[in-house]
Coordinates of C-alpha atoms and ligand atoms in Angstrom, one line a residue:
M79 CA 2.3 11.6 23.7
R80 CA 2.9 9.3 26.7
E81 CA 1.2 11.9 28.9
N82 CA -1.9 11.8 26.8
L83 CA -1.9 8.0 27.0
E84 CA -1.7 8.3 30.8
S85 CA -4.8 10.5 30.9
L86 CA -6.5 8.0 28.6
R87 CA -5.6 5.3 31.1
N88 CA -7.4 7.2 33.8
S89 CA -10.6 7.8 31.9
D90 CA -11.0 4.6 30.0
E91 CA -9.2 1.6 31.3
E92 CA -10.7 -0.8 28.7
L93 CA -9.5 1.2 25.8
Y94 CA -6.2 1.8 27.3
A95 CA -5.8 -1.9 27.8
S96 CA -6.6 -2.5 24.1
I97 CA -3.9 -0.1 23.1
T98 CA -1.3 -1.7 25.3
N99 CA -2.4 -5.2 24.0
E100 CA -2.0 -4.0 20.4
E101 CA 1.4 -2.6 21.3
Q102 CA 2.4 -6.0 22.7
R103 CA 1.0 -7.8 19.6
Q104 CA 3.1 -5.5 17.3
R105 CA 6.2 -6.1 19.4
D106 CA 5.9 -9.9 19.6
G107 CA 5.0 -10.6 16.0
I108 CA 6.5 -10.3 12.6
E109 CA 4.3 -8.1 10.3
L110 CA 4.4 -9.3 6.8
I111 CA 1.2 -7.9 5.3
P112 CA 2.6 -6.0 2.3
S113 CA 0.3 -3.0 2.7
E114 CA 1.2 -2.5 6.4
N115 CA 4.1 -0.7 7.9
Y116 CA 5.2 1.1 11.1
A117 CA 4.7 4.9 10.7
F118 CA 7.6 7.1 11.6
P119 CA 7.5 8.0 15.3
E120 CA 7.2 11.7 14.1
V121 CA 4.0 10.7 12.3
L122 CA 2.4 9.4 15.5
A123 CA 3.4 12.7 17.2
A124 CA 1.9 14.8 14.5
L125 CA -1.3 12.7 14.4
G126 CA -1.9 13.2 18.1
S127 CA -1.3 17.0 17.8
V128 CA -3.7 19.8 18.1
F129 CA -4.3 19.9 14.4
T130 CA -6.9 17.3 15.1
N131 CA -9.0 20.1 16.5
K132 CA -9.1 22.3 13.3
Y133 CA -11.7 22.6 10.5
S134 CA -10.0 23.6 7.2
E135 CA -12.5 23.1 4.4
G136 CA -11.1 24.5 1.2
Y137 CA -7.5 25.0 0.2
P138 CA -4.6 27.2 1.5
G139 CA -5.7 30.9 1.0
R140 CA -9.3 29.9 0.2
R141 CA -10.8 28.4 3.3
Y142 CA -14.4 28.5 4.7
Y143 CA -13.3 29.0 8.3
G144 CA -11.0 31.4 10.1
G145 CA -7.8 30.8 12.0
Q146 CA -5.9 29.1 9.2
E147 CA -2.4 30.6 9.4
N148 CA -0.9 27.3 10.6
T149 CA -3.0 24.9 8.6
D150 CA -2.3 26.9 5.4
Y151 CA 1.3 26.7 6.2
I152 CA 1.5 22.9 6.7
E153 CA -0.7 22.1 3.7
N154 CA 1.5 24.2 1.5
L155 CA 4.5 22.5 3.0
A156 CA 3.0 19.0 2.3
R157 CA 2.1 20.0 -1.3
E158 CA 5.5 21.4 -2.1
R159 CA 7.3 18.4 -0.6
A160 CA 5.1 16.0 -2.5
K161 CA 5.7 17.8 -5.8
S162 CA 9.5 17.8 -5.3
L163 CA 9.7 14.2 -4.1
F164 CA 7.5 12.7 -6.9
K165 CA 8.6 15.2 -9.6
C166 CA 5.1 16.4 -10.6
D167 CA 3.3 19.7 -11.1
H168 CA 0.5 19.4 -8.6
A169 CA -0.4 17.5 -5.4
N170 CA -3.6 17.2 -3.5
V171 CA -2.9 15.9 0.0
Q172 CA -6.4 15.9 1.4
P173 CA -7.9 12.5 0.5
L174 CA -8.9 10.7 3.7
S175 CA -8.0 7.3 2.4
G176 CA -6.8 5.5 -0.7
S177 CA -10.3 4.6 -1.7
G178 CA -11.6 8.1 -1.6
M179 CA -8.5 9.2 -3.5
N180 CA -9.3 7.0 -6.5
Q181 CA -13.0 7.8 -6.4
A182 CA -12.1 11.5 -6.5
V183 CA -10.0 10.9 -9.7
Y184 CA -12.8 8.9 -11.5
L185 CA -15.6 11.3 -10.5
G186 CA -13.6 14.4 -11.2
L187 CA -12.3 13.5 -14.6
L188 CA -14.9 11.2 -16.1
N189 CA -18.7 10.9 -16.5
P190 CA -20.8 8.1 -15.1
G191 CA -20.8 5.2 -17.6
D192 CA -17.4 6.1 -19.1
T193 CA -15.0 3.2 -19.6
I194 CA -11.9 2.6 -17.5
L195 CA -9.3 0.0 -18.6
A196 CA -7.8 -1.6 -15.5
M197 CA -6.1 -4.7 -14.2
D198 CA -8.3 -7.8 -13.4
L199 CA -8.9 -8.1 -9.7
S200 CA -7.7 -11.7 -9.4
H201 CA -4.5 -10.8 -11.2
G202 CA -3.7 -8.1 -8.7
G203 CA -6.0 -5.1 -9.3
H204 CA -7.6 -3.4 -6.2
L205 CA -11.2 -3.3 -5.0
T206 CA -11.3 0.4 -6.0
H207 CA -10.4 -0.6 -9.6
G208 CA -14.0 -1.3 -10.2
A209 CA -14.8 -4.5 -8.2
P210 CA -18.5 -5.3 -9.1
V211 CA -19.4 -5.0 -5.4
S212 CA -18.0 -1.4 -5.2
H213 CA -20.0 1.7 -6.0
M214 CA -17.4 2.7 -8.6
G215 CA -17.8 -0.7 -10.3
K216 CA -21.5 0.2 -10.8
L217 CA -21.0 3.8 -11.8
F218 CA -18.3 3.2 -14.4
N219 CA -17.7 0.6 -17.1
F220 CA -14.5 -1.2 -16.1
V221 CA -12.9 -3.4 -18.8
R222 CA -10.1 -5.8 -17.6
Y223 CA -6.7 -6.8 -18.7
V224 CA -4.8 -9.8 -17.3
T225 CA -1.2 -10.9 -16.8
D226 CA 0.5 -14.2 -17.6
P227 CA 0.8 -15.8 -14.1
S228 CA 3.9 -17.8 -15.0
D229 CA 6.1 -14.7 -15.4
G230 CA 3.8 -11.7 -14.7
S231 CA 4.1 -10.3 -18.2
F232 CA 1.3 -8.2 -19.8
D233 CA 0.3 -9.0 -23.4
F234 CA 0.5 -5.4 -24.6
D235 CA -0.7 -6.2 -28.1
Q236 CA -3.8 -7.6 -26.6
I237 CA -4.3 -4.7 -24.2
L238 CA -3.9 -2.3 -27.2
K239 CA -6.5 -4.3 -29.1
D240 CA -8.9 -4.2 -26.2
A241 CA -8.3 -0.4 -25.8
K242 CA -9.1 0.2 -29.4
E243 CA -12.3 -1.7 -29.1
C244 CA -13.6 -0.3 -25.7
R245 CA -12.2 3.2 -26.2
P246 CA -11.4 3.9 -22.5
K247 CA -11.4 7.4 -21.1
L248 CA -8.8 6.3 -18.6
V249 CA -6.1 3.7 -18.7
L250 CA -5.2 2.5 -15.2
C251 CA -2.2 0.5 -14.0
G252 CA -1.1 -0.3 -10.5
Y253 CA -1.9 -3.1 -8.2
T254 CA -2.5 -4.5 -4.8
S255 CA -1.2 -8.0 -5.3
Y256 CA 1.4 -8.3 -8.1
P257 CA 5.1 -8.9 -7.5
R258 CA 6.6 -7.2 -10.5
D259 CA 7.2 -3.7 -11.7
I260 CA 5.2 -2.1 -14.5
D261 CA 6.3 -1.1 -18.0
Y262 CA 5.0 2.4 -17.9
E263 CA 6.2 3.2 -21.4
R264 CA 3.9 0.6 -23.0
F265 CA 0.9 1.6 -20.9
K266 CA 1.5 5.3 -21.7
A267 CA 1.7 4.5 -25.4
I268 CA -1.6 2.6 -25.3
A269 CA -3.3 5.5 -23.4
D270 CA -2.0 8.0 -26.0
E271 CA -3.0 5.8 -28.9
V272 CA -6.7 5.9 -27.8
G273 CA -6.6 9.4 -26.4
A274 CA -7.1 8.3 -22.8
I275 CA -5.9 9.7 -19.5
S276 CA -3.0 7.7 -18.1
M277 CA -3.1 6.9 -14.3
T278 CA -1.0 4.7 -12.0
D279 CA -2.4 3.7 -8.6
A280 CA 0.9 3.4 -6.7
S281 CA -0.7 2.9 -3.3
H282 CA 1.5 -0.1 -2.5
F283 CA 4.8 1.3 -3.9
G284 CA 4.6 5.0 -3.4
G285 CA 7.3 4.9 -0.9
L286 CA 9.5 2.8 -3.2
I287 CA 9.1 5.4 -5.9
A288 CA 9.9 8.1 -3.4
G289 CA 13.0 6.1 -2.3
E290 CA 14.0 5.7 -6.0
A291 CA 14.0 1.9 -5.7
M292 CA 11.2 1.6 -8.3
A293 CA 10.3 3.5 -11.5
N294 CA 8.4 6.8 -11.3
P295 CA 5.4 7.0 -13.8
F296 CA 6.0 10.7 -14.2
D297 CA 9.3 10.0 -15.8
Y298 CA 7.2 8.3 -18.6
G299 CA 4.8 11.2 -18.9
F300 CA 1.9 9.8 -16.9
D301 CA -1.0 12.2 -16.2
I302 CA -2.1 11.0 -12.7
V303 CA -0.4 9.1 -9.9
T304 CA -2.3 8.2 -6.8
T305 CA -0.8 6.7 -3.6
T306 CA -1.8 5.9 -0.1
T307 CA 0.5 7.5 2.5
H308 CA 0.5 4.7 5.1
K309 CA 1.9 1.8 3.2
S310 CA 5.5 1.8 1.9
L311 CA 5.8 5.6 2.6
R312 CA 5.4 5.1 6.4
G313 CA 3.1 8.1 6.9
P314 CA -0.4 8.6 8.3
R315 CA -3.4 6.7 6.9
G316 CA -4.6 8.7 3.9
G317 CA -4.1 9.3 0.2
M318 CA -2.5 11.7 -2.2
I319 CA -3.3 12.6 -5.8
L320 CA -0.3 13.8 -7.8
C321 CA -0.9 15.1 -11.3
K322 CA 0.1 17.2 -14.3
E323 CA -1.0 20.9 -14.2
D324 CA -3.8 20.3 -16.8
Y325 CA -5.7 18.2 -14.2
A326 CA -4.9 20.2 -11.1
A327 CA -8.1 22.3 -10.9
K328 CA -10.4 19.4 -11.7
I329 CA -8.7 17.2 -9.1
D330 CA -8.9 19.8 -6.4
K331 CA -12.6 20.5 -7.0
S332 CA -13.3 16.8 -7.1
V333 CA -11.8 16.1 -3.7
F334 CA -13.4 19.3 -2.2
P335 CA -16.2 20.1 -2.4
G336 CA -17.0 17.2 -4.7
L337 CA -16.3 14.3 -2.4
Q338 CA -15.2 15.4 1.0
G339 CA -15.8 18.1 3.6
G340 CA -13.1 19.1 6.1
P341 CA -9.6 17.5 5.6
H342 CA -8.0 15.8 8.5
M343 CA -5.3 18.4 9.2
N344 CA -3.5 16.2 11.8
A345 CA -3.0 13.7 8.9
V346 CA -1.8 16.5 6.6
A347 CA 0.7 17.6 9.3
A348 CA 1.9 14.0 9.6
L349 CA 2.1 13.7 5.8
A350 CA 4.3 16.8 5.6
V351 CA 6.8 15.4 8.0
T352 CA 6.7 12.0 6.3
L353 CA 7.5 13.6 2.9
K354 CA 10.5 15.4 4.5
L355 CA 11.8 12.1 6.0
A356 CA 11.2 10.3 2.7
A357 CA 13.4 12.7 0.8
L358 CA 16.4 11.9 3.0
P359 CA 19.2 9.5 1.9
D360 CA 18.2 7.2 4.8
F361 CA 14.9 6.5 3.1
K362 CA 16.6 5.6 -0.2
R363 CA 18.6 3.0 1.7
Y364 CA 15.4 1.8 3.3
A365 CA 13.6 1.4 0.0
D366 CA 16.6 -0.5 -1.4
K367 CA 16.6 -2.8 1.6
V368 CA 12.9 -3.5 1.3
L369 CA 13.5 -4.9 -2.2
K370 CA 16.6 -6.8 -1.2
N371 CA 14.7 -8.4 1.7
S372 CA 11.9 -9.3 -0.6
K373 CA 14.3 -11.0 -3.1
T374 CA 16.0 -12.9 -0.4
L375 CA 12.7 -14.2 1.0
A376 CA 11.7 -15.2 -2.5
N377 CA 14.9 -17.2 -2.9
V378 CA 14.2 -19.2 0.2
F379 CA 10.9 -20.3 -1.3
I380 CA 12.3 -20.9 -4.7
K381 CA 14.9 -23.2 -3.2
S382 CA 12.2 -25.2 -1.4
D383 CA 10.1 -25.5 -4.6
T384 CA 7.3 -23.3 -3.3
K385 CA 5.1 -22.0 -6.1
L386 CA 5.4 -18.2 -6.3
I387 CA 3.1 -16.4 -8.6
T388 CA 5.3 -15.1 -11.5
G389 CA 8.2 -17.1 -10.1
G390 CA 9.7 -14.4 -8.0
T391 CA 9.6 -10.7 -7.2
D392 CA 10.8 -7.3 -8.4
N393 CA 9.1 -5.3 -5.6
H394 CA 8.3 -5.6 -1.9
M395 CA 6.0 -8.6 -2.1
L396 CA 5.6 -12.2 -2.9
V397 CA 2.4 -14.1 -3.7
I398 CA 2.5 -17.7 -2.8
D399 CA 0.1 -20.3 -4.2
T400 CA -0.3 -22.2 -0.9
L401 CA -2.8 -24.7 -2.4
K402 CA -0.3 -26.0 -5.0
S403 CA 2.7 -25.7 -2.7
Y404 CA 1.4 -27.0 0.6
G405 CA -2.0 -28.4 -0.1
I406 CA -3.8 -25.8 2.1
D407 CA -5.8 -22.8 1.1
G408 CA -4.8 -19.2 1.9
R409 CA -7.1 -18.9 4.9
M410 CA -5.6 -21.9 6.5
A411 CA -2.1 -20.7 5.7
E412 CA -2.9 -17.3 7.2
E413 CA -4.4 -18.9 10.3
T414 CA -1.4 -21.2 10.7
L415 CA 1.1 -18.4 10.5
D416 CA -1.1 -16.3 13.0
K417 CA -0.5 -19.1 15.5
V418 CA 3.3 -18.4 15.4
N419 CA 2.9 -14.6 15.4
I420 CA 3.7 -14.2 11.7
T421 CA 1.1 -12.0 10.1
T422 CA 0.3 -12.4 6.4
N423 CA -2.9 -12.2 4.4
K424 CA -4.9 -14.7 2.4
Q425 CA -5.0 -13.6 -1.2
I426 CA -6.8 -14.5 -4.4
I427 CA -4.4 -15.6 -7.1
P428 CA -4.8 -15.2 -10.9
D429 CA -7.9 -16.9 -12.1
D430 CA -8.4 -18.3 -8.6
P431 CA -11.0 -21.1 -8.7
N432 CA -11.8 -20.5 -5.0
P433 CA -13.8 -17.7 -3.3
P434 CA -12.1 -14.6 -1.8
L435 CA -12.6 -15.7 1.8
R436 CA -11.0 -19.1 1.0
P437 CA -8.6 -18.2 -1.8
S438 CA -5.6 -20.2 -3.0
G439 CA -2.8 -18.1 -1.8
I440 CA -1.2 -15.6 0.6
R441 CA 0.6 -12.4 0.2
I442 CA 3.8 -11.6 2.0
G443 CA 5.7 -8.2 2.0
T444 CA 8.8 -6.7 3.5
P445 CA 8.1 -3.0 4.2
A446 CA 7.2 -3.4 7.9
A447 CA 9.9 -6.0 8.7
T448 CA 12.5 -3.7 7.1
S449 CA 11.3 -0.7 9.1
R450 CA 12.0 -2.7 12.1
G451 CA 15.5 -3.3 11.1
M452 CA 15.4 -6.8 9.7
R453 CA 18.0 -7.7 7.1
E454 CA 18.7 -10.4 4.5
S455 CA 20.0 -13.0 7.0
D456 CA 16.8 -12.4 9.0
M457 CA 14.7 -13.1 5.9
E458 CA 16.3 -16.5 5.5
R459 CA 15.2 -17.4 9.0
L460 CA 11.8 -16.0 8.4
G461 CA 11.4 -17.9 5.1
A462 CA 12.5 -21.1 6.8
W463 CA 9.9 -20.7 9.6
I464 CA 7.1 -20.0 7.2
D465 CA 8.0 -23.0 5.0
Q466 CA 8.2 -25.2 8.1
C467 CA 4.8 -24.2 9.5
L468 CA 3.0 -24.4 6.2
R469 CA 4.3 -27.9 5.6
A470 CA 3.0 -29.0 9.0
P471 CA 0.0 -26.9 9.9
D472 CA -1.4 -29.6 12.3
D473 CA 1.9 -30.2 14.1
K474 CA 1.1 -28.4 17.4
A475 CA 4.6 -29.0 18.9
C476 CA 6.3 -27.6 15.8
L477 CA 4.1 -24.5 15.8
Q478 CA 4.7 -24.0 19.5
K479 CA 8.4 -24.2 19.1
V480 CA 8.4 -21.7 16.1
K481 CA 6.2 -19.3 18.1
K482 CA 8.7 -19.2 20.9
E483 CA 11.5 -18.6 18.5
V484 CA 9.6 -15.8 16.8
V485 CA 8.9 -14.0 20.0
D486 CA 12.6 -14.3 21.1
F487 CA 13.7 -13.1 17.7
C488 CA 11.4 -10.1 17.8
L489 CA 13.1 -8.8 21.0
Q490 CA 16.1 -7.8 18.8
F491 CA 13.9 -5.5 16.7
P492 CA 12.2 -2.6 18.6
V493 CA 9.0 -1.4 16.9
P494 CA 9.5 2.2 15.6
G495 CA 7.7 4.6 17.9
L496 CA 7.3 2.1 20.8
A497 CA 9.5 1.8 23.8
S498 CA 10.7 -1.8 24.0
Ligands
PLP295 C1 -4.5 0.0 -0.3 C2 -4.9 0.4 -1.7 C3 -6.0 1.3 -1.9 C4 -6.9 1.8 -0.9 O1 -6.5 2.4 0.2 P1 -7.4 2.5 1.6 O2 -6.7 3.6 2.3 O3 -7.4 1.2 2.2 O4 -8.8 2.9 1.1 C5 -6.2 1.7 -3.2 N1 -5.5 1.2 -4.3 C6 -4.6 0.2 -4.1 C7 -3.8 -0.3 -5.2 C8 -4.2 -0.2 -2.8 O5 -3.3 -1.1 -2.6

């Protein structure tokens, strides 16, 4: 890999410089965006391999191009490993991203105009769960359910009532900004009651399901689980659709030729190795540490009377109401923490009165910091820094001091895949 980087240095100095700058940024800062992570070093190697060169439209044994003995092999490997890790009948490993993966499910199993019952976006649902600005939001009729922001609970009686009224074809749970686990049994019962397909979008916590730190929707009889492969799973950027046998043919057809052309076989190779690593005992320990770190960080904020949405966390993330806690909006909080090399992201909170680019909160997550080897005592330091900076966003001397401490602190934790 390094050799390839050297040749890049010779042919494009500017680009090479940007890569080394980004390496430095990743070394010198603490990554707390809950959807980000450091890919396994093996993933970077597979992504930069010659599988980048290959066209493989179709599926193993049924391709539209020749020369597929190795691509067939790795795609089968990835599919089998995914099935065994997530305990499901079928896996499609070709989606190029999380967004396309969800689109492939909707378009493959439903008709335009059909109703999908999904989580309200300000309560934690994702853009691809039918945001009005998204194409899917225009093609399908999304009906929303909400949570109680004080404890994160769902009013299942109300959701059932709504489901009986709107008769969804698909009941979708899963989130991008919600710090609690999901009661799959209740969601599955509601889907069954109205004859809908049950689906979980586990994009954020796919790795935590794989590491058995969080519940697996297939244990509750779910039909479909989608997950990105680059978040808690530490794989290449991409998506995966896992499903029961009944949906396998429709899902495969929907991904190709329905939505995509040639799969990115370098990403499929990288996913295969990710799934092998995620099945090892070490990854279970990792998933467990992610949650422990998240709880420890939450406790720092609880002690300092910071307002956390739902009052805490059961997963890898916290959502902080920065407006109520510190009197600053999420954008200012994000920018303040950027100044001290702590990366977070502004986030809309339940029923946020403010617009998405100036929302009332931020999201913080522990998957990346945990991959870097940070532990509970480190989370206490980290929480104290964040709290200190958000209380004094205009105190330049304070920010400067914290930044120096953060950079020094980072020296103890090599970035996976990067020489220190
Ligand atoms: C990240 C995410 C996606 C989309 O993934 P992309 O790869 O960014 O397209 C979909 N659903 C949820 C819940 C997510 O968190």
